[in-house]
Short mmCIF file of C-alpha atoms in Angstrom, two decimals:
data_model
loop_
_atom_site.label_atom_id
_atom_site.label_comp_id
_atom_site.label_asym_id
_atom_site.label_seq_id
_atom_site.Cartn_x
_atom_site.Cartn_y
_atom_site.Cartn_z
CA UNK A 74 -2.05 3.49 -28.62
CA UNK A 75 0.84 5.94 -27.95
CA UNK A 76 1.35 7.19 -24.42
CA UNK A 77 0.27 10.77 -23.68
CA UNK A 78 2.78 13.26 -22.31
CA UNK A 79 1.86 12.89 -18.59
CA UNK A 80 2.30 9.11 -18.75
CA UNK A 81 5.69 9.54 -20.40
CA UNK A 82 6.76 12.04 -17.74
CA UNK A 83 5.77 9.76 -14.88
CA UNK A 84 7.46 6.68 -16.35
CA UNK A 85 10.65 8.57 -17.16
CA UNK A 86 10.80 10.07 -13.67
CA UNK A 87 10.16 6.62 -12.13
CA UNK A 88 13.41 5.32 -13.62
CA UNK A 89 15.26 8.44 -12.48
CA UNK A 90 13.98 7.86 -8.95
CA UNK A 91 15.04 4.20 -9.09
CA UNK A 92 18.55 5.32 -10.04
CA UNK A 93 18.48 7.79 -7.13
CA UNK A 94 17.58 4.95 -4.73
CA UNK A 95 20.57 3.02 -6.07
CA UNK A 96 22.88 5.99 -5.55
CA UNK A 97 21.71 6.35 -1.93
CA UNK A 98 22.48 2.67 -1.38
CA UNK A 99 25.94 3.13 -2.89
CA UNK A 100 26.64 6.15 -0.71
CA UNK A 101 25.38 4.27 2.34
CA UNK A 102 26.65 5.54 5.66
CA UNK A 103 29.39 7.68 4.14
CA UNK A 104 27.09 10.69 3.85
CA UNK A 105 24.47 9.56 6.37
CA UNK A 106 22.11 8.74 3.50
CA UNK A 107 20.92 5.72 5.45
CA UNK A 108 22.05 6.32 9.02
CA UNK A 109 18.75 7.28 10.59
CA UNK A 110 17.38 8.24 7.18
CA UNK A 111 15.95 4.93 6.03
CA UNK A 112 12.43 6.41 5.87
CA UNK A 113 13.58 8.80 3.16
CA UNK A 114 14.86 5.97 1.00
CA UNK A 115 11.60 4.03 1.51
CA UNK A 116 9.67 7.13 0.45
CA UNK A 117 11.79 7.55 -2.67
CA UNK A 118 11.40 3.88 -3.60
CA UNK A 119 7.66 3.60 -2.91
CA UNK A 120 6.35 7.01 -3.97
CA UNK A 121 9.07 7.92 -6.45
CA UNK A 122 9.54 4.64 -8.31
CA UNK A 123 6.51 2.46 -7.59
CA UNK A 124 3.99 5.30 -7.27
CA UNK A 125 5.12 7.11 -10.41
CA UNK A 126 5.07 3.86 -12.41
CA UNK A 127 1.53 3.02 -11.32
CA UNK A 128 0.21 6.52 -12.07
CA UNK A 129 1.94 6.57 -15.45
CA UNK A 130 0.45 3.27 -16.52
CA UNK A 131 -2.95 3.96 -14.95
CA UNK A 132 -3.35 7.20 -16.93
CA UNK A 133 -2.63 5.19 -20.07
CA UNK A 134 -4.58 2.01 -19.32
CA UNK A 135 -7.69 3.13 -17.46
CA UNK A 136 -9.55 4.62 -20.47
CA UNK A 137 -9.23 1.38 -22.44
CA UNK A 138 -9.94 -0.86 -19.44
CA UNK A 139 -13.05 1.11 -18.48
CA UNK A 140 -13.98 1.78 -22.13
CA UNK A 141 -14.45 5.47 -21.40
CA UNK A 142 -13.51 8.50 -23.44
CA UNK A 143 -10.63 10.51 -22.06
CA UNK A 144 -8.45 13.45 -23.02
CA UNK A 145 -5.38 15.00 -21.44
CA UNK A 146 -6.44 18.04 -19.45
CA UNK A 147 -5.29 20.28 -16.65
CA UNK A 148 -5.54 17.54 -14.01
CA UNK A 149 -3.05 15.29 -15.79
CA UNK A 150 -0.72 18.20 -16.48
CA UNK A 151 -0.90 19.30 -12.82
CA UNK A 152 -0.33 15.87 -11.33
CA UNK A 153 3.28 15.49 -12.38
CA UNK A 154 4.80 18.64 -10.81
CA UNK A 155 2.81 18.04 -7.62
CA UNK A 156 3.94 14.43 -7.44
CA UNK A 157 7.56 15.32 -8.16
CA UNK A 158 7.52 17.96 -5.43
CA UNK A 159 6.07 15.36 -3.03
CA UNK A 160 8.88 12.93 -3.84
CA UNK A 161 11.72 15.45 -3.57
CA UNK A 162 10.52 17.19 -0.42
CA UNK A 163 9.42 13.94 1.24
CA UNK A 164 12.74 12.24 0.57
CA UNK A 165 14.67 15.22 1.90
CA UNK A 166 12.68 15.78 5.09
CA UNK A 167 12.10 12.11 5.95
CA UNK A 168 15.72 11.30 5.26
CA UNK A 169 16.67 13.77 7.96
CA UNK A 170 13.90 12.76 10.38
CA UNK A 171 16.27 11.16 12.91
CA UNK A 172 19.36 13.22 12.09
CA UNK A 173 17.71 16.47 13.13
CA UNK A 174 18.20 20.00 11.93
CA UNK A 175 14.78 20.53 10.36
CA UNK A 176 11.60 21.82 12.03
CA UNK A 177 9.15 19.03 12.75
CA UNK A 178 6.41 20.57 10.62
CA UNK A 179 8.54 20.08 7.48
CA UNK A 180 7.89 16.32 7.75
CA UNK A 181 4.30 17.03 6.69
CA UNK A 182 5.16 18.73 3.38
CA UNK A 183 5.87 15.66 1.25
CA UNK A 184 3.00 13.54 2.62
CA UNK A 185 0.63 16.52 2.37
CA UNK A 186 1.46 16.96 -1.30
CA UNK A 187 1.01 13.25 -1.89
CA UNK A 188 -2.46 13.33 -0.33
CA UNK A 189 -3.33 15.98 -2.89
CA UNK A 190 -1.85 13.89 -5.72
CA UNK A 191 -3.83 10.82 -4.61
CA UNK A 192 -7.06 12.80 -4.28
CA UNK A 193 -6.65 14.38 -7.72
CA UNK A 194 -5.92 10.98 -9.28
CA UNK A 195 -9.03 9.48 -7.70
CA UNK A 196 -11.12 12.45 -8.81
CA UNK A 197 -9.83 12.12 -12.37
CA UNK A 198 -10.68 8.44 -12.65
CA UNK A 199 -14.06 8.88 -10.96
CA UNK A 200 -14.94 11.67 -13.40
CA UNK A 201 -13.82 9.47 -16.27
CA UNK A 202 -16.44 6.90 -15.25
CA UNK A 203 -19.08 9.56 -15.92
CA UNK A 204 -17.96 10.00 -19.55
CA UNK A 205 -19.66 8.14 -22.42
CA UNK A 206 -18.88 4.44 -22.66
CA UNK A 207 -17.22 3.27 -25.85
CA UNK A 208 -19.08 0.28 -27.37
CA UNK A 209 -17.02 -2.91 -27.35
CA UNK A 210 -16.40 -4.46 -30.73
CA UNK A 211 -13.56 -6.77 -29.73
CA UNK A 212 -13.35 -10.32 -28.38
CA UNK A 213 -15.63 -11.52 -25.62
CA UNK A 214 -14.60 -10.42 -22.12
CA UNK A 215 -12.59 -12.79 -19.95
CA UNK A 216 -13.49 -13.92 -16.39
CA UNK A 217 -11.20 -11.42 -14.69
CA UNK A 218 -12.35 -8.39 -16.69
CA UNK A 219 -15.38 -7.68 -14.50
CA UNK A 220 -13.25 -6.93 -11.42
CA UNK A 221 -10.57 -4.85 -13.16
CA UNK A 222 -12.22 -1.43 -12.94
CA UNK A 223 -13.49 -1.89 -9.35
CA UNK A 224 -9.97 -2.91 -8.32
CA UNK A 225 -8.46 0.14 -10.03
CA UNK A 226 -10.87 2.48 -8.28
CA UNK A 227 -10.37 0.73 -4.93
CA UNK A 228 -6.62 1.16 -5.29
CA UNK A 229 -6.92 4.87 -5.97
CA UNK A 230 -9.13 5.24 -2.90
CA UNK A 231 -6.35 3.66 -0.83
CA UNK A 232 -3.64 6.01 -2.16
CA UNK A 233 -4.80 9.27 -0.53
CA UNK A 234 -5.75 7.42 2.66
CA UNK A 235 -2.21 6.01 2.85
CA UNK A 236 -0.97 9.56 2.28
CA UNK A 237 -3.11 10.73 5.19
CA UNK A 238 -1.44 8.10 7.41
CA UNK A 239 1.97 9.39 6.30
CA UNK A 240 0.81 12.91 7.07
CA UNK A 241 -0.39 11.92 10.54
CA UNK A 242 2.99 10.30 11.26
CA UNK A 243 4.61 13.73 10.91
CA UNK A 244 2.84 14.87 14.07
CA UNK A 245 2.66 11.74 16.24
CA UNK A 246 3.69 8.10 16.31
CA UNK A 247 0.05 7.01 16.41
CA UNK A 248 -1.63 3.91 17.88
CA UNK A 249 -0.30 0.37 17.67
CA UNK A 250 2.58 -0.01 15.25
CA UNK A 251 2.18 3.65 14.31
CA UNK A 252 0.81 5.75 11.46
CA UNK A 253 3.97 5.38 9.36
CA UNK A 254 4.01 1.57 9.22
CA UNK A 255 0.25 1.44 8.72
CA UNK A 256 0.62 3.91 5.85
CA UNK A 257 3.42 1.90 4.23
CA UNK A 258 1.34 -1.28 4.37
CA UNK A 259 -1.79 0.46 3.10
CA UNK A 260 0.18 1.95 0.20
CA UNK A 261 1.79 -1.37 -0.73
CA UNK A 262 -1.16 -3.69 -0.08
CA UNK A 263 -4.11 -1.39 -0.70
CA UNK A 264 -2.77 0.58 -3.62
CA UNK A 265 0.05 -1.28 -5.36
CA UNK A 266 -0.89 -4.92 -4.77
CA UNK A 267 -4.54 -4.30 -5.65
CA UNK A 268 -3.43 -2.66 -8.91
CA UNK A 269 -1.12 -5.59 -9.62
CA UNK A 270 -3.96 -8.06 -9.05
CA UNK A 271 -6.13 -6.05 -11.45
CA UNK A 272 -3.47 -6.08 -14.16
CA UNK A 273 -2.68 -9.78 -13.61
CA UNK A 274 -6.33 -10.75 -13.99
CA UNK A 275 -6.68 -8.55 -17.07
CA UNK A 276 -3.43 -9.05 -18.97
CA UNK A 277 -1.96 -12.44 -18.06
CA UNK A 278 -4.94 -14.43 -19.43
CA UNK A 279 -4.44 -12.57 -22.71
CA UNK A 280 -0.68 -13.12 -22.64
CA UNK A 281 -1.00 -16.87 -22.09
CA UNK A 282 -4.36 -17.31 -23.87
CA UNK A 283 -5.72 -19.06 -20.78
CA UNK A 284 -8.31 -18.08 -18.20
CA UNK A 285 -8.64 -18.71 -14.46
CA UNK A 286 -11.96 -20.03 -13.14
CA UNK A 287 -14.35 -17.13 -12.69
CA UNK A 288 -14.87 -17.76 -8.98
CA UNK A 289 -11.12 -17.95 -8.44
CA UNK A 290 -10.62 -14.57 -10.13
CA UNK A 291 -13.39 -13.02 -8.04
CA UNK A 292 -11.93 -14.61 -4.91
CA UNK A 293 -8.48 -13.11 -5.56
CA UNK A 294 -10.04 -9.69 -6.10
CA UNK A 295 -11.98 -9.95 -2.84
CA UNK A 296 -8.92 -11.13 -0.90
CA UNK A 297 -6.89 -8.26 -2.31
CA UNK A 298 -9.34 -5.61 -1.13
CA UNK A 299 -10.05 -7.32 2.21
CA UNK A 300 -6.35 -7.81 3.00
CA UNK A 301 -5.58 -4.25 2.02
CA UNK A 302 -7.94 -3.02 4.73
CA UNK A 303 -7.34 -5.70 7.35
CA UNK A 304 -3.55 -5.47 7.66
CA UNK A 305 -3.30 -1.67 8.21
CA UNK A 306 -6.24 -1.83 10.63
CA UNK A 307 -4.51 -4.67 12.46
CA UNK A 308 -1.35 -2.60 12.73
CA UNK A 309 -3.27 0.25 14.34
CA UNK A 310 -5.33 -1.81 16.80
CA UNK A 311 -2.49 -4.19 17.76
CA UNK A 312 0.80 -3.40 19.45
CA UNK A 313 4.26 -4.87 18.77
CA UNK A 314 4.15 -6.54 22.18
CA UNK A 315 0.64 -8.00 21.67
CA UNK A 316 0.12 -8.59 17.91
CA UNK A 317 -2.30 -11.53 18.10
CA UNK A 318 -5.12 -9.63 16.38
CA UNK A 319 -2.77 -8.63 13.56
CA UNK A 320 -1.94 -12.30 12.94
CA UNK A 321 -5.60 -13.07 12.31
CA UNK A 322 -6.24 -9.98 10.19
CA UNK A 323 -3.25 -10.86 7.97
CA UNK A 324 -4.94 -14.09 6.84
CA UNK A 325 -6.66 -12.63 3.72
CA UNK A 326 -3.37 -11.20 2.46
CA UNK A 327 -1.61 -14.51 3.08
CA UNK A 328 -4.37 -16.29 1.16
CA UNK A 329 -3.94 -13.80 -1.70
CA UNK A 330 -0.20 -14.55 -1.89
CA UNK A 331 -0.89 -18.29 -2.01
CA UNK A 332 -3.60 -17.71 -4.61
CA UNK A 333 -1.21 -15.84 -6.90
CA UNK A 334 1.41 -18.58 -6.53
CA UNK A 335 -1.28 -21.06 -7.63
CA UNK A 336 -2.79 -18.89 -10.40
CA UNK A 337 0.38 -18.21 -12.38
CA UNK A 338 1.47 -21.86 -12.87
CA UNK A 339 -2.15 -22.72 -13.61
CA UNK A 340 -2.23 -20.18 -16.44
CA UNK A 341 1.12 -21.47 -17.71
CA UNK A 342 -0.17 -25.05 -17.65
CA UNK A 343 -3.43 -24.18 -19.43
CA UNK A 344 -1.77 -21.76 -21.87
CA UNK A 345 -2.51 -22.17 -25.54
CA UNK A 346 0.40 -19.78 -26.11
CA UNK A 347 3.25 -21.18 -23.95
CA UNK A 348 5.67 -18.49 -22.74
CA UNK A 349 8.76 -18.97 -20.61
CA UNK A 350 8.03 -15.64 -18.87
CA UNK A 351 5.64 -17.56 -16.62
CA UNK A 352 8.73 -18.49 -14.58
CA UNK A 353 9.52 -14.83 -13.94
CA UNK A 354 5.94 -14.05 -12.92
CA UNK A 355 6.05 -17.05 -10.59
CA UNK A 356 9.33 -15.81 -9.07
CA UNK A 357 7.69 -12.44 -8.37
CA UNK A 358 4.62 -14.03 -6.74
CA UNK A 359 6.91 -16.29 -4.71
CA UNK A 360 8.71 -13.24 -3.32
CA UNK A 361 5.28 -11.95 -2.23
CA UNK A 362 4.68 -15.18 -0.34
CA UNK A 363 8.18 -15.20 1.16
CA UNK A 364 7.93 -11.56 2.26
CA UNK A 365 4.55 -12.21 3.84
CA UNK A 366 5.85 -15.32 5.58
CA UNK A 367 8.70 -13.30 7.08
CA UNK A 368 6.17 -10.74 8.31
CA UNK A 369 3.96 -13.40 9.90
CA UNK A 370 6.99 -15.02 11.52
CA UNK A 371 8.04 -11.71 13.07
CA UNK A 372 4.57 -11.08 14.42
CA UNK A 373 4.15 -14.60 15.79
CA UNK A 374 7.55 -14.47 17.52
CA UNK A 375 7.32 -10.78 18.44
CA UNK A 376 10.84 -10.48 17.01
CA UNK A 377 11.12 -7.70 14.43
CA UNK A 378 14.80 -8.07 13.52
CA UNK A 379 13.86 -9.13 9.97
CA UNK A 380 11.77 -6.03 9.24
CA UNK A 381 14.20 -4.64 6.63
CA UNK A 382 14.37 -7.99 4.83
CA UNK A 383 10.58 -8.21 4.91
CA UNK A 384 10.32 -4.73 3.39
CA UNK A 385 12.84 -5.26 0.62
CA UNK A 386 11.54 -8.69 -0.39
CA UNK A 387 8.04 -7.24 -0.73
CA UNK A 388 8.94 -3.90 -2.32
CA UNK A 389 11.76 -5.10 -4.59
CA UNK A 390 11.12 -8.82 -4.98
CA UNK A 391 7.39 -8.80 -5.61
CA UNK A 392 6.45 -5.26 -6.57
CA UNK A 393 9.71 -4.30 -8.29
CA UNK A 394 10.04 -7.47 -10.36
CA UNK A 395 6.33 -7.44 -11.27
CA UNK A 396 6.65 -3.82 -12.42
CA UNK A 397 9.59 -4.78 -14.61
CA UNK A 398 7.68 -7.68 -16.18
CA UNK A 399 4.57 -5.59 -16.86
CA UNK A 400 6.70 -2.69 -18.11
CA UNK A 401 8.35 -4.96 -20.69
CA UNK A 402 4.95 -6.43 -21.56
CA UNK A 403 3.27 -3.05 -22.19
CA UNK A 404 6.11 -0.86 -23.47
CA UNK A 405 8.61 -3.46 -24.75
CA UNK A 406 11.87 -1.57 -24.11
CA UNK A 407 14.57 -2.05 -26.77
CA UNK A 408 11.92 -2.74 -29.42
CA UNK A 409 13.41 -0.01 -31.60
CA UNK A 410 16.56 -2.12 -31.83
CA UNK A 411 14.74 -5.43 -32.24
CA UNK A 412 12.21 -7.59 -30.45
CA UNK A 413 15.02 -10.07 -29.87
CA UNK A 414 16.71 -7.41 -27.74
CA UNK A 415 13.50 -6.86 -25.79
CA UNK A 416 13.20 -10.55 -24.95
CA UNK A 417 16.85 -11.04 -24.08
CA UNK A 418 17.12 -7.88 -21.98
CA UNK A 419 13.99 -8.85 -20.06
CA UNK A 420 15.71 -12.06 -18.98
CA UNK A 421 19.05 -10.39 -18.28
CA UNK A 422 17.60 -7.56 -16.18
CA UNK A 423 15.19 -9.89 -14.38
CA UNK A 424 18.04 -12.27 -13.50
CA UNK A 425 20.08 -9.40 -12.07
CA UNK A 426 17.04 -8.12 -10.17
CA UNK A 427 16.31 -11.55 -8.67
CA UNK A 428 19.97 -11.93 -7.67
CA UNK A 429 19.79 -8.54 -5.99
CA UNK A 430 16.71 -9.52 -3.96
CA UNK A 431 18.26 -12.85 -2.96
CA UNK A 432 21.34 -10.94 -1.78
CA UNK A 433 19.11 -8.74 0.39
CA UNK A 434 17.59 -11.87 1.90
CA UNK A 435 21.04 -13.31 2.61
CA UNK A 436 21.99 -10.14 4.48
CA UNK A 437 19.48 -11.28 7.07
CA UNK A 438 18.34 -9.23 10.06
CA UNK A 439 19.32 -5.59 10.10
CA UNK A 440 19.78 -5.14 6.36
CA UNK A 441 19.56 -1.37 6.75
CA UNK A 442 22.65 -1.46 9.00
CA UNK A 443 24.63 -3.87 6.83
CA UNK A 444 28.17 -3.03 5.83
CA UNK A 445 28.66 -0.16 3.43
CA UNK A 446 30.40 -2.55 1.03
CA UNK A 447 27.36 -4.81 0.72
CA UNK A 448 24.99 -1.90 0.27
CA UNK A 449 27.30 -0.32 -2.31
CA UNK A 450 27.44 -3.58 -4.29
CA UNK A 451 23.67 -3.99 -4.24
CA UNK A 452 23.20 -0.33 -5.11
CA UNK A 453 25.59 -0.77 -8.02
CA UNK A 454 23.50 -3.63 -9.39
CA UNK A 455 20.35 -1.54 -9.05
CA UNK A 456 21.97 1.43 -10.76
CA UNK A 457 23.13 -0.73 -13.66
CA UNK A 458 19.63 -2.13 -14.07
CA UNK A 459 18.00 1.32 -13.92
CA UNK A 460 20.40 2.74 -16.55
CA UNK A 461 19.89 -0.19 -18.93
CA UNK A 462 16.14 -0.04 -18.32
CA UNK A 463 16.10 3.66 -19.19
CA UNK A 464 18.27 3.19 -22.30
CA UNK A 465 15.72 0.73 -23.65
CA UNK A 466 12.64 2.69 -22.56
CA UNK A 467 13.32 6.31 -23.47
CA UNK A 468 13.54 5.75 -27.26
CA UNK A 469 10.15 3.99 -27.07
CA UNK A 470 8.56 6.83 -25.10
CA UNK A 471 10.21 9.60 -27.15
CA UNK A 472 10.36 8.56 -30.78
CA UNK A 473 12.64 11.40 -31.84
CA UNK A 474 15.50 9.80 -29.87
CA UNK A 475 17.90 7.36 -31.49
CA UNK A 476 16.91 3.70 -31.09
CA UNK A 477 19.72 3.45 -28.54
CA UNK A 478 21.18 6.76 -27.32
CA UNK A 479 24.89 7.08 -28.09
CA UNK A 480 25.00 4.46 -30.86
CA UNK A 481 24.77 5.27 -34.59
CA UNK A 482 22.32 3.33 -36.73
CA UNK A 483 25.14 1.38 -38.45
CA UNK A 484 26.37 0.06 -35.11
CA UNK A 485 22.82 -0.87 -34.09
CA UNK A 486 22.41 -2.84 -37.32
CA UNK A 487 25.55 -4.81 -36.49
CA UNK A 488 24.15 -5.52 -33.03
CA UNK A 489 20.90 -6.73 -34.57
CA UNK A 490 22.77 -9.07 -36.88
CA UNK A 491 24.98 -10.39 -34.07
CA UNK A 492 22.08 -11.13 -31.70
CA UNK A 493 19.85 -12.60 -34.36
CA UNK A 494 16.49 -13.93 -33.24
CA UNK A 495 15.63 -15.30 -29.79
#
């Protein structure tokens, strides 16, 4: 099923935003892109790259997952300009939060627009559930299918609530760890991770032709929703100097991370269709566990020096790598050159991405204040990945483009012949 225009817009813009994050890392402290403006980069990465990717795929996938009729209307066409305005204005104002020079009320513009985007998205999917159900004539449902739609809807409930936390942070720090950190964790755990769990339970069993035990799938879904609520609540009711309650409330999310690390090898072991990509999915889930372990260590020791590493391992290592894997699974970039190119480029880009995350880990405490040279090198890797990713994706989204922009068909044929089959 071809992607509708709004999905194409969101996915294209997501890669543009990823490239913009890379450019900010390259510029580093030379233009104060990161000195005091780290919140702006986090906003661009989470809302601009991760958020746009999830909305783009959700608009495409939800009708088939829910078996509901859908058509592109004014809500879908309105979402994109609103979301893009939220990203641009939020990155600009948050990036200058500590530098000064802007009225305080401007910090509310980007988050306020995102609340509207999240509310409209939730309204659209809720209304879609009221449309006629399409009878199923395909294979029998799998154990994880029953929780897919509830997880999708739960995630899109979390999105505007996370936006409301971001909005509140424009006016006050808030209780406990503050509105901003609670909003970041609700966005990542309540929105993104819950969506990832839904897609894993729906698509990976079909990819590997293997199913998890039904109770295990239901347990992961429950842990995802429970952890998504518990961690942000724990951050608001606990304080950095007394985070004992947060330690306990983080248990469901820790159990979810362990469950994913168990589930993926299990599916690979039971697979009737063995695929080496199971190693990449396992690497992504392992980053989730590592990032969570760093977070629990900081809370238990009341030492928050590793907060930047914790953030980047979770946002880039788990979420970023998982997005790349699912993107290649659903869109298959480079397929207009050959499927061999799709497979090989998946491994090449994933290897570079993993190396980039490992480098962030090796930077250790205070990654956001690391030397400009390190940040420039890591930003360069990210920029190279985003450009290659876009070169493979855009011809698939927009069929009137050449199979690889800038190369004539004769040259592409030679490349096909040289690469052969995987």
